[in-house]
Structures are given as structure tokens and as C-alpha cells.
PDB file of C-alpha atoms in Angstrom:
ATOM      1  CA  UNK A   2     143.116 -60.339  77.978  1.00  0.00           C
ATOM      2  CA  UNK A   3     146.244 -62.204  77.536  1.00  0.00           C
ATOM      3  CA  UNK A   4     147.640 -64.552  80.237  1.00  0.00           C
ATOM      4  CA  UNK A   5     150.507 -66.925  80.427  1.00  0.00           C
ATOM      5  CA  UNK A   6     150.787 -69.962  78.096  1.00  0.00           C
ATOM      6  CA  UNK A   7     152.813 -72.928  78.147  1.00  0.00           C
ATOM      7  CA  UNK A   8     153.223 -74.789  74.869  1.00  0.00           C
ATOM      8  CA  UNK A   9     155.241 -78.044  75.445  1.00  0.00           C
ATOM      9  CA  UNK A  10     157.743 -79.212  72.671  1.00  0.00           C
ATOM     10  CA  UNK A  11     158.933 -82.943  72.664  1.00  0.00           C
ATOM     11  CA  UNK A  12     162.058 -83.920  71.028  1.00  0.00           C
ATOM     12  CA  UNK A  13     163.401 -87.479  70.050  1.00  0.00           C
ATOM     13  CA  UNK A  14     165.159 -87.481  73.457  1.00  0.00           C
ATOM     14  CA  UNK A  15     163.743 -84.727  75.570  1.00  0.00           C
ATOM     15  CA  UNK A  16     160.903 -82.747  76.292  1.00  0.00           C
ATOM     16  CA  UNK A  17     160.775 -78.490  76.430  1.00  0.00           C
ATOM     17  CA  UNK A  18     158.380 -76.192  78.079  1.00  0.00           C
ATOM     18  CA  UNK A  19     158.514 -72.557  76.618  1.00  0.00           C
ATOM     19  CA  UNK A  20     155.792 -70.091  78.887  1.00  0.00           C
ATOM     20  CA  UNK A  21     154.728 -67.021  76.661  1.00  0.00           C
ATOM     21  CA  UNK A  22     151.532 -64.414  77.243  1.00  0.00           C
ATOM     22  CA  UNK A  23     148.605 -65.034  74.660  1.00  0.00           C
ATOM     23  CA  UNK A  24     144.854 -64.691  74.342  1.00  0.00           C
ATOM     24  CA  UNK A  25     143.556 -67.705  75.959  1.00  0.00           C
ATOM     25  CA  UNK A  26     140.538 -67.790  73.378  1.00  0.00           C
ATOM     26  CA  UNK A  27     143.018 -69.324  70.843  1.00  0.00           C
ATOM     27  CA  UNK A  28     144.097 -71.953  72.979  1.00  0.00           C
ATOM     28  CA  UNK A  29     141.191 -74.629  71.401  1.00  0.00           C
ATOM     29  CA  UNK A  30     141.775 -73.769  67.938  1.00  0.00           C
ATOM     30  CA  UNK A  31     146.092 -74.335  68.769  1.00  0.00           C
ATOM     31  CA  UNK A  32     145.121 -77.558  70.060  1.00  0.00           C
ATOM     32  CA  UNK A  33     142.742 -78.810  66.867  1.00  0.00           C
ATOM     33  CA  UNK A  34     145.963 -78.106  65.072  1.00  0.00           C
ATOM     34  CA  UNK A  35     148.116 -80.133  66.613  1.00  0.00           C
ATOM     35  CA  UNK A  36     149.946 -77.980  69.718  1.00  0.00           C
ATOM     36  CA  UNK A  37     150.236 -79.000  73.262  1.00  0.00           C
ATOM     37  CA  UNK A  38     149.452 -75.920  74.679  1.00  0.00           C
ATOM     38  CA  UNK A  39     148.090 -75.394  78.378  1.00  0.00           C
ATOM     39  CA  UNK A  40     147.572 -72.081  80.473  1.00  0.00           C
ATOM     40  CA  UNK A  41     149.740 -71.609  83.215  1.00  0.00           C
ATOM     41  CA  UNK A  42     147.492 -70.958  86.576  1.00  0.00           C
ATOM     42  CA  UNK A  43     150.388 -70.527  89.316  1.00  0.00           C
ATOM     43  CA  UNK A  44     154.335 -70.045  89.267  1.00  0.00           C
ATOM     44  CA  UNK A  45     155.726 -70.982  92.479  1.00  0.00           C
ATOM     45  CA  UNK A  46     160.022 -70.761  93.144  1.00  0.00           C
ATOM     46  CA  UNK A  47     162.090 -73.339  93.928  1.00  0.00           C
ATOM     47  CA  UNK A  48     162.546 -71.515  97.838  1.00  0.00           C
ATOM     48  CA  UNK A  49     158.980 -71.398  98.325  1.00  0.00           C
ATOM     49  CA  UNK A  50     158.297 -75.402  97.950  1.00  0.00           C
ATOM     50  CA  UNK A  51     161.919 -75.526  99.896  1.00  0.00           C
ATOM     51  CA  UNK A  52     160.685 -73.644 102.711  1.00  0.00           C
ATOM     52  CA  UNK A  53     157.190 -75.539 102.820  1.00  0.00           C
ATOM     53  CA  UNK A  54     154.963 -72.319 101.561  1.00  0.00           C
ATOM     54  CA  UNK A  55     153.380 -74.064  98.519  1.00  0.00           C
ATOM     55  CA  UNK A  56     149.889 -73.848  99.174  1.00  0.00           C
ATOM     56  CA  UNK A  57     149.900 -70.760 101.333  1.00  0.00           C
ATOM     57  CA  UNK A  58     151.888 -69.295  97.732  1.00  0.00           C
ATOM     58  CA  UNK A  59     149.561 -70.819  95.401  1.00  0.00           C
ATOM     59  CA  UNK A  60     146.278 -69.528  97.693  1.00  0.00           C
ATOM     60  CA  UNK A  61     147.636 -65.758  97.396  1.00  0.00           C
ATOM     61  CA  UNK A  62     147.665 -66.258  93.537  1.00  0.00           C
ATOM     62  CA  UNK A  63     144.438 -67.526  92.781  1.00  0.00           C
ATOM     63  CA  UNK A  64     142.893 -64.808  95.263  1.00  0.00           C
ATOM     64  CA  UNK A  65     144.982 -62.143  93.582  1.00  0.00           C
ATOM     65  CA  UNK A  66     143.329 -63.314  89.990  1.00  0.00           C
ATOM     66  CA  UNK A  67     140.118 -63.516  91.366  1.00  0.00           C
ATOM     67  CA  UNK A  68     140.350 -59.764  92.786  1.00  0.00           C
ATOM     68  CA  UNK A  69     141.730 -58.529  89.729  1.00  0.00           C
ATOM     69  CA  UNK A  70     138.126 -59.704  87.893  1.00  0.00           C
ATOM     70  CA  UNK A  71     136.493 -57.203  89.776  1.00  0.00           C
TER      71      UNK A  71
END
């Protein structure tokens, strides 16, 4: 099942973040070769850390993934 990825580039001056959706089982063998590559757990908006909703935000994604294993 492919989820979102976040491989991390770092120039001579500054540092990039690119997300993309891939097959998580690859992520070990990317890393033995050399890439910074992480998988992205929770996407929260600008507004919702304005507002103060961060962890109410980030709770209603990681109970959505858990209900979508069943």
C-alpha cells in the first residue's frame, strides 16, 4: 500500500523537502543507498496550528489510519 514519503534534499545553501506516495517497504533499502527519506505520519495547515487545533487535528488522523486497517 503506498503512503506519503518525504525525501529531503540538501543543497550547498539550503535544504528541500519534496512529499511523494511510495511503498513504504522500500524505504530501508533508499536509505542503505544513501537517501534521506522519512514517511510522512500527519499534515496539519498553517490555520489549524494558528487557531490552536494541532493535537485535536493530528488525533483525527492517526484514528482515521487506524480505522482504515480494519
Amino acid at each position: 500500500m503506498k503512503t506519503t514519503l518525504q525525501i529531503v534534499v540538501r543543497g550547498k545553501t539550503k535544504t528541500y523537502a519534496f512529499e511523494f506516495k511510495g511503498d513504504p517497504k522500500y524505504i530501508k533499502e533508499w536509505q542503505e543507498q544513501g537517501l534521506d527519506i522519512d514517511e510522512v505520519l500527519n499534515s496539519v495547515p498553517e490555520w489549524v496550528v494558528r487557531a490552536g487545533l494541532m493535537r485535536p487535528w493530528i488525533a483525527v488522523q492517526d484514528a482515521w489510519r487506524w480505522l482504515r486497517i480494519f
